[in-house]
Amino acid sequence: MRGAVLYAPGEIRVEDRPDPVIAEPTDAIIRLSATCVCGSDLWPYRGVEKVDGPAPMGHEYVGVVEEIGDRVTTVRPGQFVVGSFFASDNTCEICRAGYQSSCVRREPMGAIGTQAQLARVPLADGTLVATPEPPPADLVPSLLAASDVLATGWFGAVAAEAGPGKTVAVVGDGAVGLLAVLAAGQLGAERIIAMSRHAPRQELARHFGATDIVTERGEEGVAQVKDMTGGLGAHSVIEAVGTQESMMQAIRSTRPGGHVGYVGVAHGVELPGQELFFSHVHLHGGPAPVRRFLPELIGLICDRVIDPGRVFDLTLPLERAAEGYEAMDERRAVKVLLRP
Amino acid sequence: MRGAVLYAPGEIRVEDRPDPVIAEPTDAIIRLSATCVCGSDLWPYRGVEKVDGPAPMGHEYVGVVEEIGDRVTTVRPGQFVVGSFFASDNTCEICRAGYQSSCVRREPMGAIGTQAQLARVPLADGTLVATPEPPPADLVPSLLAASDVLATGWFGAVAAEAGPGKTVAVVGDGAVGLLAVLAAGQLGAERIIAMSRHAPRQELARHFGATDIVTERGEEGVAQVKDMTGGLGAHSVIEAVGTQESMMQAIRSTRPGGHVGYVGVAHGVELPGQELFFSHVHLHGGPAPVRRFLPELIGLICDRVIDPGRVFDLTLPLERAAEGYEAMDERRAVKVLLRP
C-alpha cells in the first residue's frame, strides 16, 4: 500500500509501505475512504517535536472494514467506520468514565499512520463506530472530521462547560477552534465569540454559529472579551492552539468561577501557579476522548444537523500529501483532506 | 486597641493600633472573640512574600458586632458573627455564581488585620453570617475555623468533586489539609487517604475521617496512591500546601478524568503544560469562597455534627502572638488560636 512518511522536518514522502495484517484478535483492518492532515502533525513537520527516523504519519480516518480479528464483535467487513486517534478498549474504568483517550490499554494511531490506503486498528470494538449505513459521498468529509477535529472541538466545549445562558470565547481559528464554535452552538451557548483575524475563517466561524468576532490577540484580545462581558470575562473559553500565549489568553479571558477547556496540544507551556490560583478558573482538557462523542456526532452528521466537513478547504490525492502539509503549514488551508 | 503587626520577617509585635471606625455605611465593627494564625501568614513571616513596612496581620475572625453602618441590614449589634478573609458584596454576578472571594468589590481582610481586638468589616451584609444565637464558648474555635481553614478545606473538597463512591487523597497535613479530610467525609467520600508523616496529625486526620494514611511524599507518595487505586490514581485529590512539589504530587496522584482541588496558596509554582494536558485531570481551586459555605458550615458546627476546632492545638493570648507564629513556623503547632 501507499502511505505518507515524515523523513525530516518539512520532508513528507508518500511511499510503498507493507500492507497491515491482523496482529491481535482484537484488531481490524480498514481501507481508508479519506484521511487528513492534523494541526498537531505540524509540530513534528516543523521540527518542534523531534522525530526519530522515518515516521508514518496520520491519525484521522474513516473507511470500510476489510478484515477483523477473531475477537472483534461490534464491527464487520463492509461496514463504514469512524475511529479515533487513540485506540481504546472502551471497557476499562477510565474509558467507562469517558476518558477513552487515556484508556489503560490505549494505542496511538499516529504510530500506525493513517495517511495511507490501509490501516490496522487495534482494539477495534472499543475504537471504531460504524455508521447506520454506508454514507453518501458528501458526508464523508464530515465523518472524517468527527474522528478528530470535530470531537476535539466538542471536547473543548464540553470541558469549558459551554451551554445555555453562557458566553463562550474560542481562542484559535484552526479546524479545531472553528468546530469548537460549532460544538458550543450545539450545546446551546447563548453567545459565541470567535477570535480570528482571517476573513475566510471568520466567515466559517459565523457559518458554524459564532455571534461575535474578535480580531485582537493576547492582552488586547482579553480586554476585548472583558469589554463584551461587563468586565468579567467569558463563562467558558475554549483554547485550541497550545501555545503559552493562547493558554494565557484563554485563562485571562475567563471570569472567576468560569471554565477553560483546552485542547490545543500544549507545546512549551508553563502555567504560572499563582496567577492560576487567583484566576479562580476551572481548567480541563487534554487529548479528546473521541470515542465518547462518536455515536452522538455520527448521528448529528448523518441527520445533516451539522456539517463539520466544511473545514476541509483543500482536497488532494494521498500521493500529494506533501503539498497538503505545505498548505497547512503556511496557513493557506484550514484543513487538508487526502484521498487514498 | 491592641493588634499584631509584622515589622520584618520573623518579627511580630503586638502594639497599640487606632480603634477602627465606620468608614462606609456598609461597614460593621466587630469585637473579636477569637482570631488565629494562618498557614498563609507564614509566607510573609518567612520573608517568602515581601512586606512593605509594618503590616497589620490576620484575616480569620469571629466576634460580636459592636456597631454597624447605616446601610447594614442583615447583622446587628450584639450578634455573634463569622466572616471571611475577603469581604464581598454577595450580590454581584461573580458572588451569585459562588465565587465571593473574587467579588468585583472584594476587600482583603488581611490588609485590615484581624489579629486584633476590634476590626472593621467592609460590606458587612455580604461578608458576615450571624449564628442563630450566641454560641457556647466551646464552639468558638470551630466557628473560627469556619472563617478560613474549614471553608478552605471544604472548597478544596468541593473543587476536587469529593463525593459518594470516590477515593479522595489529601496532600498536606496542615489545618487546611486536615479539614479537607473532614470535608471529604461530610461530602460522602468512600475512601480518604491522608498524606502525612506526623503521628499527631495522622491521628487528627483519622479523627476527621481518613480511612488510610500515606507517609511517603513526592513520587513515592504518588506511587503509593496509585498502588491503592488499581494503578489509576485517586478520583479526587485536594492540594493544601501550595508548592511545586505538592502541586505535582496532587496532579500525578489523580486518575485521568479525575479532579484536583487546590487551595494551598501557590508560591513559585509553574505547571508544565504538556504534562497537565496528558494528565487529563480537572484543575480548580484558588482562594476559598468562604461566604458560599458559611451558612452550611455554621449549621453543622452549631448542631455539633463537625468539630473543626480540633485543629487548634495551641491557644495563646493575643499579646503572645509572636510565640504563636514561632510555633506554627516550626510546625510545633498545627494551628494557633489567639484570644484578644
PDB file of C-alpha atoms in Angstrom, chain B residues 75-339:
ATOM      1  CA  VAL B  75     -26.451  41.839  61.078  1.00  0.00           C
ATOM      2  CA  ARG B  76     -26.986  43.958  64.171  1.00  0.00           C
ATOM      3  CA  PRO B  77     -25.023  44.895  67.285  1.00  0.00           C
ATOM      4  CA  GLY B  78     -24.808  42.093  69.806  1.00  0.00           C
ATOM      5  CA  GLN B  79     -24.901  39.283  67.258  1.00  0.00           C
ATOM      6  CA  PHE B  80     -22.107  36.749  67.090  1.00  0.00           C
ATOM      7  CA  VAL B  81     -20.775  36.638  63.536  1.00  0.00           C
ATOM      8  CA  VAL B  82     -18.378  34.665  61.381  1.00  0.00           C
ATOM      9  CA  GLY B  83     -16.692  36.375  58.459  1.00  0.00           C
ATOM     10  CA  SER B  84     -14.400  35.507  55.631  1.00  0.00           C
ATOM     11  CA  PHE B  85     -10.953  36.640  54.590  1.00  0.00           C
ATOM     12  CA  PHE B  86     -12.250  38.586  51.609  1.00  0.00           C
ATOM     13  CA  ALA B  87     -15.094  40.993  52.222  1.00  0.00           C
ATOM     14  CA  SER B  88     -17.647  40.610  49.429  1.00  0.00           C
ATOM     15  CA  ASP B  89     -20.917  42.241  48.426  1.00  0.00           C
ATOM     16  CA  ASN B  90     -22.515  38.809  47.829  1.00  0.00           C
ATOM     17  CA  THR B  91     -24.702  40.379  45.159  1.00  0.00           C
ATOM     18  CA  CYS B  92     -22.502  40.778  42.070  1.00  0.00           C
ATOM     19  CA  GLU B  93     -22.607  38.229  39.264  1.00  0.00           C
ATOM     20  CA  ILE B  94     -19.405  36.576  40.484  1.00  0.00           C
ATOM     21  CA  CYS B  95     -20.711  36.275  44.053  1.00  0.00           C
ATOM     22  CA  ARG B  96     -24.013  34.896  42.822  1.00  0.00           C
ATOM     23  CA  ALA B  97     -22.069  32.228  40.949  1.00  0.00           C
ATOM     24  CA  GLY B  98     -20.487  31.271  44.286  1.00  0.00           C
ATOM     25  CA  TYR B  99     -17.105  32.958  43.946  1.00  0.00           C
ATOM     26  CA  GLN B 100     -17.375  35.594  46.665  1.00  0.00           C
ATOM     27  CA  SER B 101     -13.587  35.652  47.127  1.00  0.00           C
ATOM     28  CA  SER B 102     -13.415  37.081  43.585  1.00  0.00           C
ATOM     29  CA  CYS B 103     -16.271  39.534  44.199  1.00  0.00           C
ATOM     30  CA  VAL B 104     -15.921  42.564  41.942  1.00  0.00           C
ATOM     31  CA  ARG B 105     -15.879  44.735  45.096  1.00  0.00           C
ATOM     32  CA  ARG B 106     -13.845  42.394  47.295  1.00  0.00           C
ATOM     33  CA  GLU B 107     -11.572  43.754  50.009  1.00  0.00           C
ATOM     34  CA  PRO B 108      -8.878  41.643  51.653  1.00  0.00           C
ATOM     35  CA  MET B 109      -9.335  41.435  55.409  1.00  0.00           C
ATOM     36  CA  GLY B 110      -5.620  40.736  55.676  1.00  0.00           C
ATOM     37  CA  ALA B 111      -4.941  44.388  54.858  1.00  0.00           C
ATOM     38  CA  ILE B 112      -7.190  45.371  57.778  1.00  0.00           C
ATOM     39  CA  GLY B 113      -5.626  42.852  60.142  1.00  0.00           C
ATOM     40  CA  THR B 114      -7.885  40.772  62.369  1.00  0.00           C
ATOM     41  CA  GLN B 115      -5.242  39.656  64.847  1.00  0.00           C
ATOM     42  CA  ALA B 116      -6.578  42.473  66.971  1.00  0.00           C
ATOM     43  CA  GLN B 117      -9.242  43.317  69.497  1.00  0.00           C
ATOM     44  CA  LEU B 118     -11.502  45.094  67.040  1.00  0.00           C
ATOM     45  CA  ALA B 119     -11.902  45.039  63.282  1.00  0.00           C
ATOM     46  CA  ARG B 120     -13.749  46.949  60.645  1.00  0.00           C
ATOM     47  CA  VAL B 121     -15.532  44.587  58.260  1.00  0.00           C
ATOM     48  CA  PRO B 122     -16.411  46.192  54.925  1.00  0.00           C
ATOM     49  CA  LEU B 123     -19.516  45.060  53.027  1.00  0.00           C
ATOM     50  CA  ALA B 124     -20.842  43.586  56.251  1.00  0.00           C
ATOM     51  CA  ASP B 125     -24.088  42.296  54.735  1.00  0.00           C
ATOM     52  CA  GLY B 126     -22.248  40.313  52.116  1.00  0.00           C
ATOM     53  CA  THR B 127     -19.426  39.157  54.356  1.00  0.00           C
ATOM     54  CA  LEU B 128     -20.708  38.296  57.812  1.00  0.00           C
ATOM     55  CA  VAL B 129     -23.041  35.493  58.806  1.00  0.00           C
ATOM     56  CA  ALA B 130     -24.601  35.555  62.279  1.00  0.00           C
ATOM     57  CA  THR B 131     -25.016  32.409  64.331  1.00  0.00           C
ATOM     58  CA  PRO B 132     -28.628  31.601  65.296  1.00  0.00           C
ATOM     59  CA  GLU B 133     -27.747  32.533  68.888  1.00  0.00           C
ATOM     60  CA  PRO B 134     -24.571  33.426  70.767  1.00  0.00           C
ATOM     61  CA  PRO B 135     -22.573  30.181  70.767  1.00  0.00           C
ATOM     62  CA  PRO B 136     -21.313  28.416  73.892  1.00  0.00           C
ATOM     63  CA  ALA B 137     -17.601  29.025  74.432  1.00  0.00           C
ATOM     64  CA  ASP B 138     -16.581  25.538  73.367  1.00  0.00           C
ATOM     65  CA  LEU B 139     -17.953  26.128  69.849  1.00  0.00           C
ATOM     66  CA  VAL B 140     -15.980  29.312  69.282  1.00  0.00           C
ATOM     67  CA  PRO B 141     -12.833  27.569  67.949  1.00  0.00           C
ATOM     68  CA  SER B 142     -14.884  25.598  65.432  1.00  0.00           C
ATOM     69  CA  LEU B 143     -16.691  28.733  64.277  1.00  0.00           C
ATOM     70  CA  LEU B 144     -13.340  30.470  63.971  1.00  0.00           C
ATOM     71  CA  ALA B 145     -12.104  27.587  61.818  1.00  0.00           C
ATOM     72  CA  ALA B 146     -15.107  28.145  59.534  1.00  0.00           C
ATOM     73  CA  SER B 147     -13.847  31.644  58.715  1.00  0.00           C
ATOM     74  CA  ASP B 148     -10.936  30.207  56.763  1.00  0.00           C
ATOM     75  CA  VAL B 149      -9.322  26.805  57.232  1.00  0.00           C
ATOM     76  CA  LEU B 150     -12.513  24.771  57.359  1.00  0.00           C
ATOM     77  CA  ALA B 151     -14.097  26.617  54.442  1.00  0.00           C
ATOM     78  CA  THR B 152     -10.824  26.363  52.528  1.00  0.00           C
ATOM     79  CA  GLY B 153     -10.548  22.618  53.052  1.00  0.00           C
ATOM     80  CA  TRP B 154     -14.228  22.362  52.171  1.00  0.00           C
ATOM     81  CA  PHE B 155     -13.731  24.311  48.948  1.00  0.00           C
ATOM     82  CA  GLY B 156     -10.799  22.041  48.110  1.00  0.00           C
ATOM     83  CA  ALA B 157     -13.019  19.010  48.563  1.00  0.00           C
ATOM     84  CA  VAL B 158     -15.826  20.561  46.514  1.00  0.00           C
ATOM     85  CA  ALA B 159     -13.365  21.620  43.779  1.00  0.00           C
ATOM     86  CA  ALA B 160     -11.978  18.071  43.764  1.00  0.00           C
ATOM     87  CA  GLU B 161     -15.565  16.787  43.496  1.00  0.00           C
ATOM     88  CA  ALA B 162     -15.218  14.573  46.538  1.00  0.00           C
ATOM     89  CA  GLY B 163     -18.387  12.581  46.991  1.00  0.00           C
ATOM     90  CA  PRO B 164     -20.010   9.154  47.245  1.00  0.00           C
ATOM     91  CA  GLY B 165     -18.060   6.329  45.647  1.00  0.00           C
ATOM     92  CA  LYS B 166     -14.928   8.454  45.349  1.00  0.00           C
ATOM     93  CA  THR B 167     -11.427   7.815  46.603  1.00  0.00           C
ATOM     94  CA  VAL B 168     -10.029  11.121  47.800  1.00  0.00           C
ATOM     95  CA  ALA B 169      -6.390  11.862  48.574  1.00  0.00           C
ATOM     96  CA  VAL B 170      -5.285  14.915  50.536  1.00  0.00           C
ATOM     97  CA  VAL B 171      -1.810  16.380  50.031  1.00  0.00           C
ATOM     98  CA  GLY B 172      -0.822  18.443  53.066  1.00  0.00           C
ATOM     99  CA  ASP B 173      -1.448  17.826  56.744  1.00  0.00           C
ATOM    100  CA  GLY B 174      -1.757  21.397  57.944  1.00  0.00           C
ATOM    101  CA  ALA B 175      -5.074  22.653  59.286  1.00  0.00           C
ATOM    102  CA  VAL B 176      -6.492  23.038  55.763  1.00  0.00           C
ATOM    103  CA  GLY B 177      -5.465  19.545  54.701  1.00  0.00           C
ATOM    104  CA  LEU B 178      -6.870  18.031  57.876  1.00  0.00           C
ATOM    105  CA  LEU B 179     -10.145  19.870  57.423  1.00  0.00           C
ATOM    106  CA  ALA B 180     -10.243  18.836  53.763  1.00  0.00           C
ATOM    107  CA  VAL B 181     -10.311  15.287  55.141  1.00  0.00           C
ATOM    108  CA  LEU B 182     -13.278  16.271  57.302  1.00  0.00           C
ATOM    109  CA  ALA B 183     -14.980  17.909  54.308  1.00  0.00           C
ATOM    110  CA  ALA B 184     -14.437  14.891  52.055  1.00  0.00           C
ATOM    111  CA  GLY B 185     -16.056  12.739  54.711  1.00  0.00           C
ATOM    112  CA  GLN B 186     -19.039  15.061  55.059  1.00  0.00           C
ATOM    113  CA  LEU B 187     -19.417  15.077  51.273  1.00  0.00           C
ATOM    114  CA  GLY B 188     -19.708  11.305  51.383  1.00  0.00           C
ATOM    115  CA  ALA B 189     -16.336  10.133  50.022  1.00  0.00           C
ATOM    116  CA  GLU B 190     -15.864   6.382  50.234  1.00  0.00           C
ATOM    117  CA  ARG B 191     -12.153   6.341  50.969  1.00  0.00           C
ATOM    118  CA  ILE B 192      -9.997   9.194  52.226  1.00  0.00           C
ATOM    119  CA  ILE B 193      -6.224   8.970  52.028  1.00  0.00           C
ATOM    120  CA  ALA B 194      -4.422  11.499  54.211  1.00  0.00           C
ATOM    121  CA  MET B 195      -0.812  12.083  53.243  1.00  0.00           C
ATOM    122  CA  SER B 196       1.074  12.822  56.459  1.00  0.00           C
ATOM    123  CA  ARG B 197       4.304  11.871  58.166  1.00  0.00           C
ATOM    124  CA  HIS B 198       3.454  13.265  61.597  1.00  0.00           C
ATOM    125  CA  ALA B 199       1.815  10.992  64.156  1.00  0.00           C
ATOM    126  CA  PRO B 200      -0.346  13.629  65.910  1.00  0.00           C
ATOM    127  CA  ARG B 201      -1.580  14.929  62.560  1.00  0.00           C
ATOM    128  CA  GLN B 202      -2.269  11.401  61.342  1.00  0.00           C
ATOM    129  CA  GLU B 203      -4.333  10.872  64.463  1.00  0.00           C
ATOM    130  CA  LEU B 204      -6.333  14.026  63.838  1.00  0.00           C
ATOM    131  CA  ALA B 205      -6.789  13.008  60.184  1.00  0.00           C
ATOM    132  CA  ARG B 206      -8.229   9.690  61.361  1.00  0.00           C
ATOM    133  CA  HIS B 207     -10.480  11.527  63.817  1.00  0.00           C
ATOM    134  CA  PHE B 208     -11.766  13.652  60.924  1.00  0.00           C
ATOM    135  CA  GLY B 209     -12.485  10.594  58.788  1.00  0.00           C
ATOM    136  CA  ALA B 210      -9.311   9.493  56.995  1.00  0.00           C
ATOM    137  CA  THR B 211      -9.503   5.803  56.141  1.00  0.00           C
ATOM    138  CA  ASP B 212      -5.858   5.497  55.065  1.00  0.00           C
ATOM    139  CA  ILE B 213      -2.589   7.236  55.814  1.00  0.00           C
ATOM    140  CA  VAL B 214       0.257   7.541  53.325  1.00  0.00           C
ATOM    141  CA  THR B 215       3.549   8.692  54.776  1.00  0.00           C
ATOM    142  CA  GLU B 216       5.505   8.886  51.528  1.00  0.00           C
ATOM    143  CA  ARG B 217       5.883  12.160  49.686  1.00  0.00           C
ATOM    144  CA  GLY B 218       6.596  13.209  46.106  1.00  0.00           C
ATOM    145  CA  GLU B 219       6.926  10.410  43.554  1.00  0.00           C
ATOM    146  CA  GLU B 220       6.846   7.756  46.279  1.00  0.00           C
ATOM    147  CA  GLY B 221       3.611   9.194  47.592  1.00  0.00           C
ATOM    148  CA  VAL B 222       2.179   9.170  44.074  1.00  0.00           C
ATOM    149  CA  ALA B 223       3.201   5.525  43.613  1.00  0.00           C
ATOM    150  CA  GLN B 224       1.561   4.639  46.921  1.00  0.00           C
ATOM    151  CA  VAL B 225      -1.742   6.273  45.965  1.00  0.00           C
ATOM    152  CA  LYS B 226      -1.662   4.519  42.585  1.00  0.00           C
ATOM    153  CA  ASP B 227      -0.981   1.189  44.277  1.00  0.00           C
ATOM    154  CA  MET B 228      -4.051   1.743  46.426  1.00  0.00           C
ATOM    155  CA  THR B 229      -6.262   2.560  43.437  1.00  0.00           C
ATOM    156  CA  GLY B 230      -5.579  -0.224  40.962  1.00  0.00           C
ATOM    157  CA  GLY B 231      -2.823   1.786  39.301  1.00  0.00           C
ATOM    158  CA  LEU B 232      -5.220   4.534  38.239  1.00  0.00           C
ATOM    159  CA  GLY B 233      -4.867   7.242  40.869  1.00  0.00           C
ATOM    160  CA  ALA B 234      -7.482   8.804  43.129  1.00  0.00           C
ATOM    161  CA  HIS B 235     -10.711  10.245  41.741  1.00  0.00           C
ATOM    162  CA  SER B 236     -10.235  13.419  43.752  1.00  0.00           C
ATOM    163  CA  VAL B 237      -7.085  14.974  45.150  1.00  0.00           C
ATOM    164  CA  ILE B 238      -7.009  18.014  47.379  1.00  0.00           C
ATOM    165  CA  GLU B 239      -3.809  20.063  47.361  1.00  0.00           C
ATOM    166  CA  ALA B 240      -3.362  22.037  50.569  1.00  0.00           C
ATOM    167  CA  VAL B 241       0.245  23.228  50.556  1.00  0.00           C
ATOM    168  CA  GLY B 242       0.984  25.439  47.541  1.00  0.00           C
ATOM    169  CA  THR B 243       4.454  24.347  46.477  1.00  0.00           C
ATOM    170  CA  GLN B 244       5.668  22.939  43.171  1.00  0.00           C
ATOM    171  CA  GLU B 245       6.210  19.552  44.750  1.00  0.00           C
ATOM    172  CA  SER B 246       2.781  19.362  46.331  1.00  0.00           C
ATOM    173  CA  MET B 247       1.009  20.502  43.162  1.00  0.00           C
ATOM    174  CA  MET B 248       2.802  17.913  41.048  1.00  0.00           C
ATOM    175  CA  GLN B 249       2.158  15.268  43.694  1.00  0.00           C
ATOM    176  CA  ALA B 250      -1.539  16.135  43.574  1.00  0.00           C
ATOM    177  CA  ILE B 251      -1.775  16.150  39.773  1.00  0.00           C
ATOM    178  CA  ARG B 252       0.147  12.887  39.445  1.00  0.00           C
ATOM    179  CA  SER B 253      -1.940  11.183  42.140  1.00  0.00           C
ATOM    180  CA  THR B 254      -5.137  11.886  40.200  1.00  0.00           C
ATOM    181  CA  ARG B 255      -6.552   9.490  37.601  1.00  0.00           C
ATOM    182  CA  PRO B 256      -7.379  10.695  34.079  1.00  0.00           C
ATOM    183  CA  GLY B 257     -10.734  12.417  34.236  1.00  0.00           C
ATOM    184  CA  GLY B 258     -10.308  12.967  37.978  1.00  0.00           C
ATOM    185  CA  HIS B 259     -10.329  16.267  39.833  1.00  0.00           C
ATOM    186  CA  VAL B 260      -7.616  18.229  41.620  1.00  0.00           C
ATOM    187  CA  GLY B 261      -8.890  20.829  44.076  1.00  0.00           C
ATOM    188  CA  TYR B 262      -6.014  23.114  45.024  1.00  0.00           C
ATOM    189  CA  VAL B 263      -6.268  25.522  47.898  1.00  0.00           C
ATOM    190  CA  GLY B 264      -2.690  25.938  49.099  1.00  0.00           C
ATOM    191  CA  VAL B 265      -1.722  29.493  48.132  1.00  0.00           C
ATOM    192  CA  ALA B 266       0.638  28.856  45.208  1.00  0.00           C
ATOM    193  CA  HIS B 267       4.185  30.100  45.679  1.00  0.00           C
ATOM    194  CA  GLY B 268       6.787  29.587  42.975  1.00  0.00           C
ATOM    195  CA  VAL B 269       4.597  27.091  41.147  1.00  0.00           C
ATOM    196  CA  GLU B 270       4.936  26.596  37.380  1.00  0.00           C
ATOM    197  CA  LEU B 271       2.739  23.882  35.917  1.00  0.00           C
ATOM    198  CA  PRO B 272       4.155  22.055  32.897  1.00  0.00           C
ATOM    199  CA  GLY B 273       1.505  22.449  30.200  1.00  0.00           C
ATOM    200  CA  GLN B 274       2.206  19.258  28.312  1.00  0.00           C
ATOM    201  CA  GLU B 275       2.132  17.031  31.375  1.00  0.00           C
ATOM    202  CA  LEU B 276      -1.068  18.713  32.519  1.00  0.00           C
ATOM    203  CA  PHE B 277      -2.557  18.204  29.042  1.00  0.00           C
ATOM    204  CA  PHE B 278      -1.895  14.488  29.007  1.00  0.00           C
ATOM    205  CA  SER B 279      -2.834  14.043  32.672  1.00  0.00           C
ATOM    206  CA  HIS B 280      -6.474  14.613  31.724  1.00  0.00           C
ATOM    207  CA  VAL B 281      -7.242  15.968  35.180  1.00  0.00           C
ATOM    208  CA  HIS B 282      -9.626  18.738  36.070  1.00  0.00           C
ATOM    209  CA  LEU B 283      -7.934  21.544  37.938  1.00  0.00           C
ATOM    210  CA  HIS B 284      -9.804  24.012  40.076  1.00  0.00           C
ATOM    211  CA  GLY B 285      -9.053  25.974  43.169  1.00  0.00           C
ATOM    212  CA  GLY B 286      -7.925  29.330  44.455  1.00  0.00           C
ATOM    213  CA  PRO B 287      -8.934  31.416  47.441  1.00  0.00           C
ATOM    214  CA  ALA B 288     -11.921  29.714  49.014  1.00  0.00           C
ATOM    215  CA  PRO B 289     -15.249  31.498  48.598  1.00  0.00           C
ATOM    216  CA  VAL B 290     -15.826  31.142  52.324  1.00  0.00           C
ATOM    217  CA  ARG B 291     -19.094  33.051  52.205  1.00  0.00           C
ATOM    218  CA  ARG B 292     -20.636  30.396  49.927  1.00  0.00           C
ATOM    219  CA  PHE B 293     -20.148  27.730  52.559  1.00  0.00           C
ATOM    220  CA  LEU B 294     -20.618  29.689  55.822  1.00  0.00           C
ATOM    221  CA  PRO B 295     -24.342  29.130  56.364  1.00  0.00           C
ATOM    222  CA  GLU B 296     -23.977  25.363  55.922  1.00  0.00           C
ATOM    223  CA  LEU B 297     -20.785  25.149  57.984  1.00  0.00           C
ATOM    224  CA  ILE B 298     -22.187  27.224  60.834  1.00  0.00           C
ATOM    225  CA  GLY B 299     -25.195  24.909  60.889  1.00  0.00           C
ATOM    226  CA  LEU B 300     -23.048  21.777  61.057  1.00  0.00           C
ATOM    227  CA  ILE B 301     -20.954  23.277  63.849  1.00  0.00           C
ATOM    228  CA  CYS B 302     -23.873  24.566  65.911  1.00  0.00           C
ATOM    229  CA  ASP B 303     -25.548  21.157  65.536  1.00  0.00           C
ATOM    230  CA  ARG B 304     -22.262  19.587  66.692  1.00  0.00           C
ATOM    231  CA  VAL B 305     -22.045  17.413  63.590  1.00  0.00           C
ATOM    232  CA  ILE B 306     -18.447  18.503  62.997  1.00  0.00           C
ATOM    233  CA  ASP B 307     -15.724  19.746  65.314  1.00  0.00           C
ATOM    234  CA  PRO B 308     -13.166  21.517  63.111  1.00  0.00           C
ATOM    235  CA  GLY B 309     -11.937  23.481  66.142  1.00  0.00           C
ATOM    236  CA  ARG B 310      -9.881  20.409  66.982  1.00  0.00           C
ATOM    237  CA  VAL B 311      -7.180  21.763  64.654  1.00  0.00           C
ATOM    238  CA  PHE B 312      -6.303  24.405  67.237  1.00  0.00           C
ATOM    239  CA  ASP B 313      -3.649  22.767  69.350  1.00  0.00           C
ATOM    240  CA  LEU B 314      -2.249  25.903  70.920  1.00  0.00           C
ATOM    241  CA  THR B 315      -4.169  28.808  72.437  1.00  0.00           C
ATOM    242  CA  LEU B 316      -2.415  31.994  73.444  1.00  0.00           C
ATOM    243  CA  PRO B 317      -3.447  35.477  74.455  1.00  0.00           C
ATOM    244  CA  LEU B 318      -3.168  37.924  71.560  1.00  0.00           C
ATOM    245  CA  GLU B 319      -0.301  39.618  73.399  1.00  0.00           C
ATOM    246  CA  ARG B 320       1.779  36.486  72.778  1.00  0.00           C
ATOM    247  CA  ALA B 321       1.045  36.310  69.042  1.00  0.00           C
ATOM    248  CA  ALA B 322       4.766  36.172  68.265  1.00  0.00           C
ATOM    249  CA  GLU B 323       5.027  32.836  70.085  1.00  0.00           C
ATOM    250  CA  GLY B 324       2.120  31.555  68.030  1.00  0.00           C
ATOM    251  CA  TYR B 325       3.880  32.419  64.784  1.00  0.00           C
ATOM    252  CA  GLU B 326       7.031  30.706  66.004  1.00  0.00           C
ATOM    253  CA  ALA B 327       5.173  27.554  66.961  1.00  0.00           C
ATOM    254  CA  MET B 328       3.495  27.323  63.567  1.00  0.00           C
ATOM    255  CA  ASP B 329       6.643  28.211  61.675  1.00  0.00           C
ATOM    256  CA  GLU B 330       8.473  25.397  63.451  1.00  0.00           C
ATOM    257  CA  ARG B 331       5.486  23.090  62.930  1.00  0.00           C
ATOM    258  CA  ARG B 332       5.198  22.604  66.685  1.00  0.00           C
ATOM    259  CA  ALA B 333       1.565  23.643  66.384  1.00  0.00           C
ATOM    260  CA  VAL B 334      -0.965  22.806  63.668  1.00  0.00           C
ATOM    261  CA  LYS B 335      -2.942  25.970  64.280  1.00  0.00           C
ATOM    262  CA  VAL B 336      -2.726  28.682  66.901  1.00  0.00           C
ATOM    263  CA  LEU B 337      -5.787  30.382  68.338  1.00  0.00           C
ATOM    264  CA  LEU B 338      -5.314  33.879  69.733  1.00  0.00           C
ATOM    265  CA  ARG B 339      -7.563  35.333  72.444  1.00  0.00           C
TER     266      ARG B 339
END
